[in-house]
Structure formats: C-alpha cells, structure tokens
Coordinates of C-alpha atoms and ligand atoms in Angstrom, one line a residue:
X108 CA -54.7 8.1 56.1
X109 CA -56.7 9.1 53.0
X110 CA -59.4 6.7 52.0
X111 CA -60.2 6.1 48.3
X112 CA -63.9 5.7 48.2
X113 CA -66.3 4.3 45.6
X114 CA -68.3 6.7 43.5
X115 CA -71.8 5.2 43.3
X116 CA -75.1 7.0 42.4
X117 CA -73.4 10.3 42.4
X118 CA -71.8 10.0 45.9
X119 CA -68.6 9.0 47.4
X120 CA -69.3 5.9 49.5
X121 CA -67.3 3.5 51.7
X122 CA -67.3 -0.2 50.7
X123 CA -70.1 -2.1 52.3
X124 CA -67.7 -4.5 54.0
X125 CA -65.8 -1.6 55.6
X126 CA -62.6 -3.2 54.4
X127 CA -59.7 -1.4 52.7
X128 CA -56.5 -2.4 50.8
X129 CA -53.1 -0.7 51.2
X130 CA -52.2 1.7 48.4
X131 CA -48.4 1.9 48.0
X132 CA -46.3 4.7 46.7
X133 CA -43.8 2.6 44.6
X134 CA -41.0 5.2 44.7
X135 CA -40.9 5.0 48.5
X136 CA -42.2 1.4 49.0
X137 CA -44.6 2.8 51.6
X138 CA -48.4 2.7 52.1
X139 CA -49.8 6.2 51.6
X140 CA -53.6 5.7 51.2
X141 CA -56.2 3.1 51.5
X142 CA -58.4 1.7 48.8
X143 CA -62.0 0.5 49.1
X144 CA -61.9 -3.3 49.0
X145 CA -65.2 -3.6 47.2
X146 CA -67.1 -6.9 46.5
X147 CA -70.1 -8.1 44.6
X148 CA -72.5 -6.2 46.8
X149 CA -70.9 -2.8 46.0
X150 CA -70.9 -3.8 42.3
X151 CA -74.6 -4.7 42.6
X152 CA -75.3 -1.2 44.0
X153 CA -73.3 0.4 41.2
X154 CA -75.1 -1.6 38.5
X155 CA -78.5 -0.7 40.1
X156 CA -77.6 3.0 40.0
X157 CA -76.3 2.7 36.4
X158 CA -79.5 0.8 35.4
X159 CA -81.7 3.5 36.9
X160 CA -79.8 6.3 35.3
X161 CA -79.8 4.7 31.8
X162 CA -83.2 5.7 30.5
X163 CA -82.5 9.4 31.0
X164 CA -78.8 9.5 30.0
X165 CA -79.4 7.5 26.8
X166 CA -82.2 9.8 25.6
X167 CA -81.1 13.3 26.7
X168 CA -80.1 15.6 23.8
X169 CA -76.7 14.6 22.6
X170 CA -75.6 18.3 22.8
X171 CA -76.2 18.1 26.6
X172 CA -74.3 14.9 27.0
X173 CA -71.5 16.4 25.0
X174 CA -71.5 19.6 27.0
X175 CA -71.1 17.6 30.3
X176 CA -68.2 15.5 28.9
X177 CA -66.5 18.7 27.6
X178 CA -66.8 20.2 31.1
X179 CA -65.1 17.2 32.6
X180 CA -62.3 17.6 30.1
X181 CA -61.9 21.2 31.0
X182 CA -61.7 20.3 34.7
X183 CA -59.0 17.8 34.0
X184 CA -57.0 20.5 32.3
X185 CA -57.7 22.9 35.1
X186 CA -56.3 20.3 37.6
X187 CA -53.5 19.1 35.4
X188 CA -50.7 19.6 37.8
X189 CA -52.6 18.1 40.7
X190 CA -53.6 15.0 38.7
X191 CA -50.0 14.6 37.3
X192 CA -48.6 14.6 40.8
X193 CA -51.2 12.1 42.0
X194 CA -50.5 9.8 39.0
X195 CA -46.7 10.0 39.6
X196 CA -47.1 9.2 43.3
X197 CA -49.5 6.3 42.6
X198 CA -47.8 4.7 39.6
X199 CA -44.1 5.6 39.9
X200 CA -43.8 7.4 36.6
X201 CA -41.9 10.7 36.2
X202 CA -44.2 13.5 37.1
X203 CA -43.1 15.3 33.9
X204 CA -44.3 12.4 31.8
X205 CA -47.7 12.5 33.6
X206 CA -47.9 16.2 33.0
X207 CA -47.0 16.2 29.4
X208 CA -48.5 12.9 28.2
X209 CA -50.9 11.0 30.5
X210 CA -53.1 13.8 31.9
X211 CA -53.4 15.9 28.7
X212 CA -54.3 12.7 26.8
X213 CA -57.0 11.9 29.4
X214 CA -58.5 15.4 28.9
X215 CA -58.3 14.8 25.1
X216 CA -60.1 11.5 25.4
X217 CA -63.0 13.2 27.1
X218 CA -63.2 16.1 24.7
X219 CA -62.7 13.9 21.6
X220 CA -65.6 11.7 22.4
X221 CA -67.7 14.6 23.6
X222 CA -67.4 16.0 20.1
X223 CA -67.6 12.7 18.3
X224 CA -70.9 12.0 19.9
X225 CA -72.4 15.0 18.1
X226 CA -71.0 13.9 14.7
X227 CA -71.8 10.2 15.1
X228 CA -74.1 8.9 12.3
X229 CA -75.6 5.6 11.5
X230 CA -75.8 4.1 8.0
X231 CA -78.5 4.0 5.3
X232 CA -78.5 2.0 2.1
X233 CA -80.7 2.1 -0.9
X234 CA -81.0 -1.4 -2.2
X235 CA -81.4 -1.0 -6.0
X236 CA -84.7 0.8 -6.4
X237 CA -86.5 -1.8 -4.3
X238 CA -85.9 -1.0 -0.7
X239 CA -84.2 1.4 1.7
X240 CA -82.3 0.0 4.7
X241 CA -81.4 2.2 7.6
X242 CA -79.5 1.3 10.8
X243 CA -80.6 2.4 14.2
X244 CA -77.8 2.4 16.8
X245 CA -79.0 2.6 20.3
X246 CA -76.7 2.7 23.4
X247 CA -76.3 -0.9 24.5
X248 CA -77.1 -0.4 28.2
X249 CA -74.8 -0.5 31.2
X250 CA -71.2 -1.0 30.2
X251 CA -68.4 -2.4 32.4
X252 CA -65.0 -0.7 31.9
X253 CA -61.9 -2.2 33.5
X254 CA -58.5 -0.6 33.2
X255 CA -54.8 -1.4 34.1
X256 CA -52.2 0.5 36.1
X257 CA -49.7 1.6 33.6
X258 CA -51.4 4.7 32.2
X259 CA -54.0 5.0 34.9
X260 CA -56.2 8.0 34.0
X261 CA -55.4 7.9 30.3
X262 CA -56.7 4.4 29.8
X263 CA -59.5 4.8 32.3
X264 CA -60.9 7.7 30.3
X265 CA -60.1 5.9 27.0
X266 CA -62.8 3.4 28.0
X267 CA -65.4 5.4 29.8
X268 CA -65.5 8.5 27.4
X269 CA -66.8 6.6 24.4
X270 CA -69.3 4.6 26.6
X271 CA -70.7 7.8 28.1
X272 CA -70.7 9.6 24.8
X273 CA -72.6 6.8 23.1
X274 CA -75.3 7.1 25.8
X275 CA -74.4 4.1 28.0
X276 CA -74.2 4.3 31.7
X277 CA -71.0 2.8 33.2
X278 CA -69.7 0.7 36.1
X279 CA -65.9 1.1 36.0
X280 CA -63.0 -0.2 37.9
X281 CA -59.5 1.2 37.8
X282 CA -56.5 -0.9 38.8
X283 CA -56.2 -1.5 42.5
X284 CA -52.5 -0.6 42.0
X285 CA -53.3 3.0 40.8
X286 CA -56.7 4.1 41.9
X287 CA -55.9 7.7 42.9
X288 CA -56.6 9.6 39.7
X289 CA -59.8 7.7 39.1
X290 CA -60.9 8.8 42.6
X291 CA -60.0 12.4 41.8
X292 CA -61.8 12.0 38.5
X293 CA -65.0 11.0 40.3
X294 CA -64.8 14.3 42.2
X295 CA -64.5 16.2 38.9
X296 CA -67.5 14.3 37.5
X297 CA -69.6 15.6 40.5
X298 CA -68.3 19.1 40.0
X299 CA -69.1 18.9 36.3
X300 CA -72.8 18.0 37.0
X301 CA -72.7 14.5 35.6
X302 CA -76.1 13.1 36.6
X303 CA -76.0 10.6 39.4
X304 CA -75.6 7.0 38.5
X305 CA -74.3 7.7 35.0
X306 CA -70.8 6.8 35.9
X307 CA -70.1 4.6 38.9
X308 CA -66.5 3.8 40.0
X309 CA -65.9 0.7 42.1
X310 CA -62.5 0.3 43.6
X311 CA -60.9 -3.0 44.6
X312 CA -59.2 -6.2 43.5
X313 CA -59.6 -7.7 40.1
X314 CA -60.7 -11.3 41.1
X315 CA -63.2 -9.8 43.5
X316 CA -64.7 -6.4 42.3
X317 CA -63.5 -6.9 38.7
X318 CA -64.9 -10.4 38.4
X319 CA -68.2 -9.2 39.9
X320 CA -68.5 -6.6 37.1
X321 CA -67.8 -9.2 34.4
X322 CA -70.3 -11.7 35.9
X323 CA -73.2 -9.2 36.5
X324 CA -76.1 -10.2 34.3
X325 CA -77.2 -6.6 33.8
X326 CA -73.9 -5.4 32.3
X327 CA -74.3 -5.7 28.5
X328 CA -70.8 -4.9 27.3
X329 CA -67.3 -5.2 28.7
X330 CA -64.4 -3.0 27.6
X331 CA -61.2 -4.4 29.2
X332 CA -57.6 -3.3 29.0
X333 CA -55.0 -5.5 30.8
X334 CA -53.0 -8.6 30.6
X335 CA -53.6 -11.5 28.2
X336 CA -54.1 -14.0 31.0
X337 CA -56.8 -11.9 32.6
X338 CA -58.3 -11.3 29.2
X339 CA -58.7 -15.0 28.7
X340 CA -60.5 -15.4 32.0
X341 CA -62.8 -12.5 31.2
X342 CA -63.6 -13.9 27.8
X343 CA -64.4 -17.3 29.4
X344 CA -66.8 -15.7 31.8
X345 CA -68.5 -13.2 29.5
X346 CA -68.7 -15.2 26.3
X347 CA -71.3 -17.7 27.5
X348 CA -73.4 -14.8 28.8
X349 CA -73.3 -13.3 25.2
X350 CA -71.8 -10.0 26.4
X351 CA -70.2 -7.7 23.9
X352 CA -66.5 -7.8 24.5
X353 CA -63.6 -5.5 23.7
X354 CA -60.2 -6.8 25.0
X355 CA -57.0 -4.8 24.8
X356 CA -54.2 -7.0 26.0
X357 CA -50.5 -7.4 26.2
X358 CA -47.8 -7.0 23.5
X359 CA -44.2 -8.0 22.6
X360 CA -43.7 -5.4 20.0
X361 CA -41.0 -5.4 17.3
X362 CA -39.0 -2.2 16.5
X363 CA -37.4 -2.8 13.1
X364 CA -34.4 -0.7 12.1
X365 CA -33.4 -0.9 8.5
X366 CA -29.9 0.3 7.5
X367 CA -31.4 3.0 5.3
X368 CA -33.2 4.7 8.3
X369 CA -32.6 8.2 9.6
X370 CA -30.1 7.0 12.2
X371 CA -30.4 9.8 14.7
X372 CA -34.2 9.7 14.7
X373 CA -34.3 5.9 14.9
X374 CA -32.0 5.7 17.8
X375 CA -33.5 8.6 19.7
X376 CA -37.1 7.4 19.4
X377 CA -36.1 3.8 20.1
X378 CA -34.8 5.0 23.5
X379 CA -38.2 6.5 24.2
X380 CA -40.1 3.5 22.8
X381 CA -38.0 1.2 25.0
X382 CA -37.8 3.0 28.3
X383 CA -40.6 5.5 28.5
X384 CA -42.8 5.0 31.6
X385 CA -40.1 2.4 32.7
X386 CA -41.0 0.3 29.7
X387 CA -44.5 -0.2 31.2
X388 CA -46.4 0.8 28.1
X389 CA -48.2 -2.0 26.2
X390 CA -46.9 -0.3 22.9
X391 CA -43.2 -0.3 23.9
X392 CA -40.9 -1.8 21.3
X393 CA -39.3 -4.5 23.5
X394 CA -37.7 -6.4 20.6
X395 CA -35.3 -4.3 18.5
X396 CA -34.5 -5.9 15.2
X397 CA -31.6 -4.2 13.4
X398 CA -30.3 -4.8 9.8
X399 CA -26.9 -6.5 10.2
X400 CA -24.9 -3.7 8.4
X401 CA -26.1 -1.2 11.0
X402 CA -26.2 -3.6 14.0
X403 CA -22.9 -2.7 15.6
X404 CA -23.2 1.1 15.2
X405 CA -26.9 1.1 16.4
X406 CA -26.2 -1.2 19.4
X407 CA -23.2 0.9 20.6
X408 CA -25.1 4.1 20.4
X409 CA -28.3 2.7 21.9
X410 CA -26.4 1.2 24.9
X411 CA -24.5 4.5 25.4
X412 CA -27.8 6.4 25.5
X413 CA -29.6 3.8 27.7
X414 CA -26.7 4.1 30.2
X415 CA -27.1 7.9 30.2
X416 CA -30.8 7.9 31.1
X417 CA -31.5 9.3 34.6
X418 CA -33.3 6.8 36.7
X419 CA -34.5 8.4 39.9
X420 CA -37.1 10.1 42.1
X421 CA -40.2 10.4 39.9
X422 CA -40.9 13.9 41.3
X423 CA -37.6 15.3 40.1
X424 CA -38.1 17.2 36.8
X425 CA -35.0 15.7 35.1
X426 CA -35.9 12.0 35.9
X427 CA -36.4 10.0 32.7
X428 CA -37.1 6.6 34.3
X429 CA -39.1 6.3 37.5
X430 CA -40.1 3.5 39.8
X431 CA -41.5 0.1 38.8
X432 CA -45.2 0.1 39.7
X433 CA -45.0 -2.5 42.5
X434 CA -42.5 -4.7 44.3
X435 CA -44.1 -7.8 42.8
X436 CA -43.8 -6.4 39.3
X437 CA -40.2 -5.3 39.9
X438 CA -39.3 -8.8 41.0
X439 CA -41.1 -10.2 37.9
X440 CA -39.0 -8.0 35.6
X441 CA -35.8 -8.9 37.5
X442 CA -36.6 -12.6 37.2
X443 CA -36.9 -12.1 33.4
X444 CA -33.4 -10.6 33.4
X445 CA -32.1 -13.7 35.2
X446 CA -34.0 -15.9 32.7
X447 CA -32.4 -14.0 29.8
X448 CA -28.9 -14.7 31.3
X449 CA -29.8 -18.4 31.6
X450 CA -30.9 -18.5 28.0
X451 CA -27.5 -17.2 26.9
X452 CA -28.2 -13.5 26.8
X453 CA -25.5 -10.9 27.1
X454 CA -26.3 -7.9 29.3
X455 CA -24.9 -4.9 27.6
X456 CA -26.5 -2.3 29.8
X457 CA -28.2 -2.4 33.2
X458 CA -29.6 -5.6 34.5
X459 CA -29.9 -4.7 38.2
X460 CA -32.2 -3.2 40.8
X461 CA -31.1 0.2 41.9
X462 CA -31.0 1.2 45.5
X463 CA -31.6 4.9 45.8
X464 CA -30.8 7.2 48.7
X465 CA -33.1 9.4 50.8
X466 CA -36.9 9.5 50.2
X467 CA -36.7 6.7 47.5
X468 CA -34.4 4.3 49.4
X469 CA -37.0 1.6 49.6
X470 CA -38.4 2.2 46.1
X471 CA -38.6 -0.2 43.2
X472 CA -36.1 0.9 40.6
X473 CA -34.5 -1.1 37.8
X474 CA -31.7 0.0 35.4
X475 CA -32.6 0.4 31.7
X476 CA -31.5 -3.0 30.5
X477 CA -30.2 -4.0 27.0
X478 CA -29.7 -7.7 26.1
X479 CA -28.2 -9.2 23.0
X480 CA -27.2 -12.7 21.9
X481 CA -30.7 -14.4 22.2
X482 CA -32.6 -16.1 19.5
X483 CA -36.2 -15.2 18.7
X484 CA -37.8 -18.3 20.1
X485 CA -36.5 -18.1 23.6
X486 CA -38.9 -17.1 26.4
X487 CA -37.2 -13.7 26.8
X488 CA -38.1 -12.9 23.2
X489 CA -41.6 -14.4 23.4
X490 CA -43.1 -13.3 26.7
X491 CA -44.2 -9.8 27.7
X492 CA -41.8 -8.5 30.3
X493 CA -43.4 -5.0 30.7
X494 CA -40.3 -3.3 32.1
X495 CA -37.2 -1.3 31.1
X496 CA -35.8 -4.4 29.3
X497 CA -35.1 -4.7 25.6
X498 CA -33.4 -7.2 23.4
X499 CA -31.5 -6.4 20.2
X500 CA -31.3 -9.0 17.4
X501 CA -29.7 -8.7 13.9
X502 CA -31.3 -9.6 10.6
X503 CA -30.0 -9.9 7.1
X504 CA -33.0 -9.6 4.8
X505 CA -36.4 -7.8 4.8
X506 CA -38.3 -11.2 4.8
X507 CA -36.3 -12.3 7.8
X508 CA -37.2 -9.1 9.6
X509 CA -40.9 -9.6 8.9
X510 CA -40.7 -13.2 10.0
X511 CA -39.0 -12.3 13.3
X512 CA -41.4 -9.4 13.9
X513 CA -44.4 -11.8 13.5
X514 CA -42.9 -14.6 15.5
X515 CA -44.7 -14.1 18.8
X516 CA -48.2 -14.9 20.0
X517 CA -48.8 -11.1 20.3
X518 CA -49.7 -8.6 17.6
X519 CA -50.3 -5.2 19.3
X520 CA -48.0 -2.7 17.6
X521 CA -44.8 -2.5 15.5
X522 CA -42.5 0.2 14.5
X523 CA -40.3 0.4 11.5
X524 CA -37.5 2.7 10.5
X525 CA -36.6 3.2 6.8
X526 CA -36.3 6.0 4.3
X527 CA -37.5 3.7 1.5
X528 CA -41.1 4.5 0.9
X529 CA -41.9 1.3 -1.0
X530 CA -40.4 -0.8 1.7
X531 CA -42.3 1.1 4.4
X532 CA -45.6 0.2 2.7
X533 CA -44.6 -3.3 1.7
X534 CA -43.4 -4.3 5.2
X535 CA -46.3 -2.6 7.0
X536 CA -48.8 -4.6 4.9
X537 CA -47.1 -7.9 6.1
X538 CA -46.8 -7.2 9.8
X539 CA -49.4 -8.9 11.9
X540 CA -49.9 -5.9 14.3
X541 CA -52.9 -3.7 15.0
X542 CA -50.9 -0.5 14.9
X543 CA -47.8 0.1 12.8
X544 CA -45.7 3.2 13.2
X545 CA -43.4 4.2 10.3
X546 CA -40.5 6.5 11.4
X547 CA -42.3 7.5 14.6
X548 CA -43.7 5.9 17.8
X549 CA -46.8 6.5 19.9
X550 CA -48.1 9.2 17.5
X551 CA -51.9 9.0 18.0
X552 CA -54.9 10.2 16.1
X553 CA -58.0 9.4 18.1
X554 CA -60.1 8.9 15.0
X555 CA -58.1 5.8 14.0
X556 CA -59.0 2.2 15.1
X557 CA -56.9 1.0 18.0
X558 CA -56.3 -2.5 19.1
X559 CA -54.3 -5.7 18.7
X560 CA -54.2 -8.9 16.7
X561 CA -53.7 -12.5 17.9
X562 CA -53.3 -12.7 21.7
X563 CA -53.1 -8.9 22.0
X564 CA -56.9 -8.7 21.9
X565 CA -60.1 -8.5 20.0
X566 CA -62.2 -5.5 19.1
X567 CA -61.1 -2.1 18.1
X568 CA -61.2 1.1 20.2
X569 CA -60.9 4.6 19.0
X570 CA -63.0 6.8 16.7
X571 CA -66.3 5.5 15.4
X572 CA -65.3 2.0 16.3
X573 CA -65.4 2.8 20.0
X574 CA -68.8 4.6 19.7
X575 CA -70.2 1.7 17.7
X576 CA -69.0 -0.8 20.2
X577 CA -71.2 0.7 22.9
X578 CA -74.3 0.6 20.7
X579 CA -76.6 -2.1 19.5
X580 CA -77.4 -2.0 15.8
X581 CA -80.8 -2.7 14.4
X582 CA -81.5 -2.6 10.7
X583 CA -84.9 -1.5 9.3
X584 CA -85.6 -2.6 5.7
X585 CA -88.5 -0.7 4.0
X586 CA -89.7 -2.0 0.7
X587 CA -90.3 0.8 -1.7
Ligands
LIG611 P1 -54.2 -7.1 34.7 O1 -54.8 -7.9 33.7 O2 -53.5 -7.7 35.9 O3 -55.3 -6.1 35.4 C1 -56.0 -5.2 34.6 C2 -57.3 -4.8 35.3 O4 -58.1 -6.0 35.4 C3 -57.1 -4.4 36.7 O5 -58.1 -3.4 37.0 C4 -57.4 -5.6 37.5 O6 -57.9 -5.3 38.8 C5 -58.5 -6.2 36.7 N1 -58.7 -7.7 36.9 C6 -57.8 -8.6 37.3 N2 -58.4 -9.8 37.3 C7 -59.7 -9.7 36.9 C8 -60.8 -10.5 36.8 N3 -60.7 -11.8 37.0 N4 -62.0 -10.0 36.4 C9 -62.1 -8.7 36.1 N5 -61.1 -7.8 36.2 C10 -59.9 -8.3 36.7 O7 -53.2 -6.1 34.0 P2 -52.2 -5.0 34.6 O8 -51.1 -5.8 35.2 O9 -53.0 -4.1 35.4 O10 -51.7 -4.3 33.3 C11 -50.7 -4.6 32.5 C12 -51.1 -5.4 31.3 O11 -52.0 -4.5 30.5 C13 -50.0 -5.6 30.3 O12 -50.1 -6.9 29.8 C14 -50.1 -4.6 29.2 O13 -49.6 -5.0 28.0 C15 -51.6 -4.5 29.2 N6 -52.0 -3.3 28.5 C16 -52.6 -3.3 27.3 C17 -53.0 -2.2 26.6 C18 -53.6 -2.2 25.3 O14 -54.1 -1.2 24.9 N7 -53.6 -3.3 24.6 C19 -52.8 -0.9 27.3 C20 -52.2 -0.9 28.5 C21 -51.8 -2.1 29.2

C-alpha cells in the first residue's frame, strides 16, 4: 500500500518511529494508503533543516524566490487532473469541484504570492522636517503552518505561499485526514528546484506532530487554520512563548435574504453556499435568514432545489454533493440533525445518511438537509455543524436581521442579498464578520485581507497582511 512520507531537508523520508496511520477514502470507507505517524523527533529534524536553510533562502534575490514559487504554481497546473483526483479520493469532494476550484486556487495562491513578493514594500515616514523613519521588514525565521482537511491543497498553499514568499523557511503539517495532495506537492517542490530545507512537510496527528510544531522553541510564527477548540489550545501553548500567531477558525455564517433581492440569484447561490463541498467550507452560510414576506416562497424553492441535488460517487462528473470526510465527522453531523429535532426543528429536506450501492456502499454520505422552526439561541443555530445542514429563519426588520446575524460567538463571513444599495452598505457596516459578500458568495480577490472576528480567529491572511505576518518589523528613526 502507498506510504505518505515526510518531506524533510529536500528528501522524502519515513517517520523515525516507523509507524503509520491508516488513510481512508471516505467515499468507500476503506483504507487506501498509509500516513507517516510523525512525532516530536521528526518535527525536530524538520525544524533543524528549516533553520539551516533560512540564512540563504531569506537573503537570495527576491526574483529568484519568486521564480521558484511560480514554477511550483505551473507544476500544479500541469498536474491539475492528477491532483484533483487525489484530492477527491482523499477528501470525498466531487472531483469536478476539486478540478474547478481547489486545485486552480492552490496554483493561484503560489503565483499570487510569487508576484506579491516582488512588489512588497515597507514604509517610510517623514516626521515634519525633523526626522525620517523607515521600516525594515525581515522574514521572521522558521514558520509553522498547520492546515485542515476541508480544502486540503488550497488551504495548505494559502499558508505556505506567503511564508515562503516573505523569505521564511517552513515546517508544515496538513491534516492527517487529507494528506495526499500535500505529499504530491512535496514532489512538485523537488521537481521545481526548491532548495532543500526551505519547506518541510511533516505528516501525522494533530496532538502529536502538530503540537510538537507549536511547542518547538525555534519556530517563530504559527499560521493555523482549523477548529476553534484546537485554535484555543494552540493559542494557550504559543502565547506564553511569544510566538506570532494567525488563527483562522470556525464559522456559523449568516446568509441574509431581503425581500428586494434578485430572487433567482439569491436562491441559486444559496444552494451553493449551503451545500458546496458537502457544507464543509468554513465560509458556508449555514444560517439562512429570510425577510418574512419572502420566507415561504424562498423556503419552498430552496427545499425543492436541495432535494434535487445529486449526492453520489465523488468521481462521477454530475455529482454535486460527495462523501463526508470521515465516519466520525458524518456521525457528528447526524448527531446535530438529531439535536435539531430535539430542539423542535422541522426537517423539510434530507435529514438522513444515504446508503449508496456499488463502490460507495460503505461511504459516508448525508442528504442535503434543511431545517426550520428553530430559534436563534438553540445549539443548532449557535454551534458549527460543518456539514450539508442549514437552518432557515424568518425576520421582520433590518435591525432584527442584523441582530440575528451577529448572535453567535463566531464572526467569519456573512452574505446578504438585496438590490437596495444603501441597505447593502448600511447592513455590511454593522455585521460582525471578517468577510461580507453582497449579492455573491466565495468571490475572492487575494489582495484583500481574509480572516474572522470573535471566535473565528485573530490575524488576517491574504495580500500584504499575509506577507507582513511572516516578517518582523524594525523602525529606524534618523534625525535630520
Ligand atoms: P482541526 O482543528 O481538528 O485540525 C486542523 C489541523 O490542526 C489539522 O492539521 C490537525 O492535525 C491539527 N491539530 C489538531 N490538534 C492540534 C494540536 N493540538 N496542535 C497542533 N495542531 C493540531 O480542524 P479540522 O477538523 O481539520 O477542520 C475543520 C475546521 O476548520 C472547521 O472548524 C472549519 O470552520 C475550520 N476552517 C476554518 C477556515 C478559515 O479560514 N477560518 C478554513 C477552513 C476550515
């Protein structure tokens, strides 16, 4: 069976313990490869390699750094079909989605930061006529990058691309649930001529390999994307060590539909923002708030379209909803559907596990599920479910919609649908979310800051913010 090895000091190496973890294909419920079960000794080797590579990587001409990162991007595009297939098998998502969204966006992450590195500038200020201040931004050192399973290569590259572009060397860990594309990526880095030790990829479990990265004293900055509970643990470990921290965490995002919206666009995009990637996107709009005068019409149409979504084999081209990422996660999502019922929720669509036939007979599939009749304070409407499950709630006034939207501990993203320009700006200004989409969803410009408020995280990734994160600023004040 194929073994997923670590990438340390430019080579693919087995974990020192010789131990491996099963890697399961969630559409089949079967082990299909083995993952290096790395521990603190593997992490120590990775950090040593990154430390050794740092002086050269942080000082080579930025054009050279940029050229290598561009080459990696080109190789991702060259291998797009292979990577999309690997990601679909590893994660359960429809292969078409991986081909159209995940993998092209991973290539775009690499090329965007390859170019951004060249245009990155630090600041200078003339202080009256008395002094000139200028800021030197040096790469911070060895960075630790840890990513989740839902958008495997896309989020992995989202973290390491700015770190490498800024001149840091990196020790990275993808999720143990979806390691395959990061493994293939390590081979592309070797092919692209990335100098040894610049990027090191350690595979394994979060509490073991991941925790060792967070605890390592020679790692200066941590960029983490994952759950809020894990984020709290990471912050508790890293903060007393004064590490720089960027935490991108969970969400419980509102999708607000005003009666004056473009109905067709609102309902069509809401289907995507609810069920894309099986609802396993941190930015999915899992709480749909609909103005009462449109509530019935919207709910009827939404339920009709949710019922029509094709759930099935992720490798089939017409599949819209694939497999849940793991058995444990499927059971967690199903338990939330039971919770919703016990809280008085009415299941208008879905609500059940689906047993497929043939290849996927043991896979982890759940019907797109639509729930109404719940109040905003119940657990179903407060906790992140991270599956193909949405609730719909009516509201009467704009202020009520804003209050409902802001009524959770999370603040990652929000979407609103209205043709009223003033309202769009007014409501956006009052939503406590890091990203607000008006009349669209998941539209991304990589130059913009990205990140959540409240328990959805701290720090901002994307654009200059990401490059700055991986640098250490020093101001020089020269008296004139
Ligand atoms: P998770 O927190 O369980 O795991 C994320 C990563 O952290 C994995 O690589 C895991 O191995 C590692 N990890 C776990 N424990 C660790 C520890 N003690 N120390 C160091 N690393 C550790 O999250 P998940 O289940 O993989 O991902 C789903 C979550 O990620 C959801 O909550 C989702 O909303 C969130 N997410 C957020 C964003 C965002 O941009 N805000 C994007 C995608 C996913």
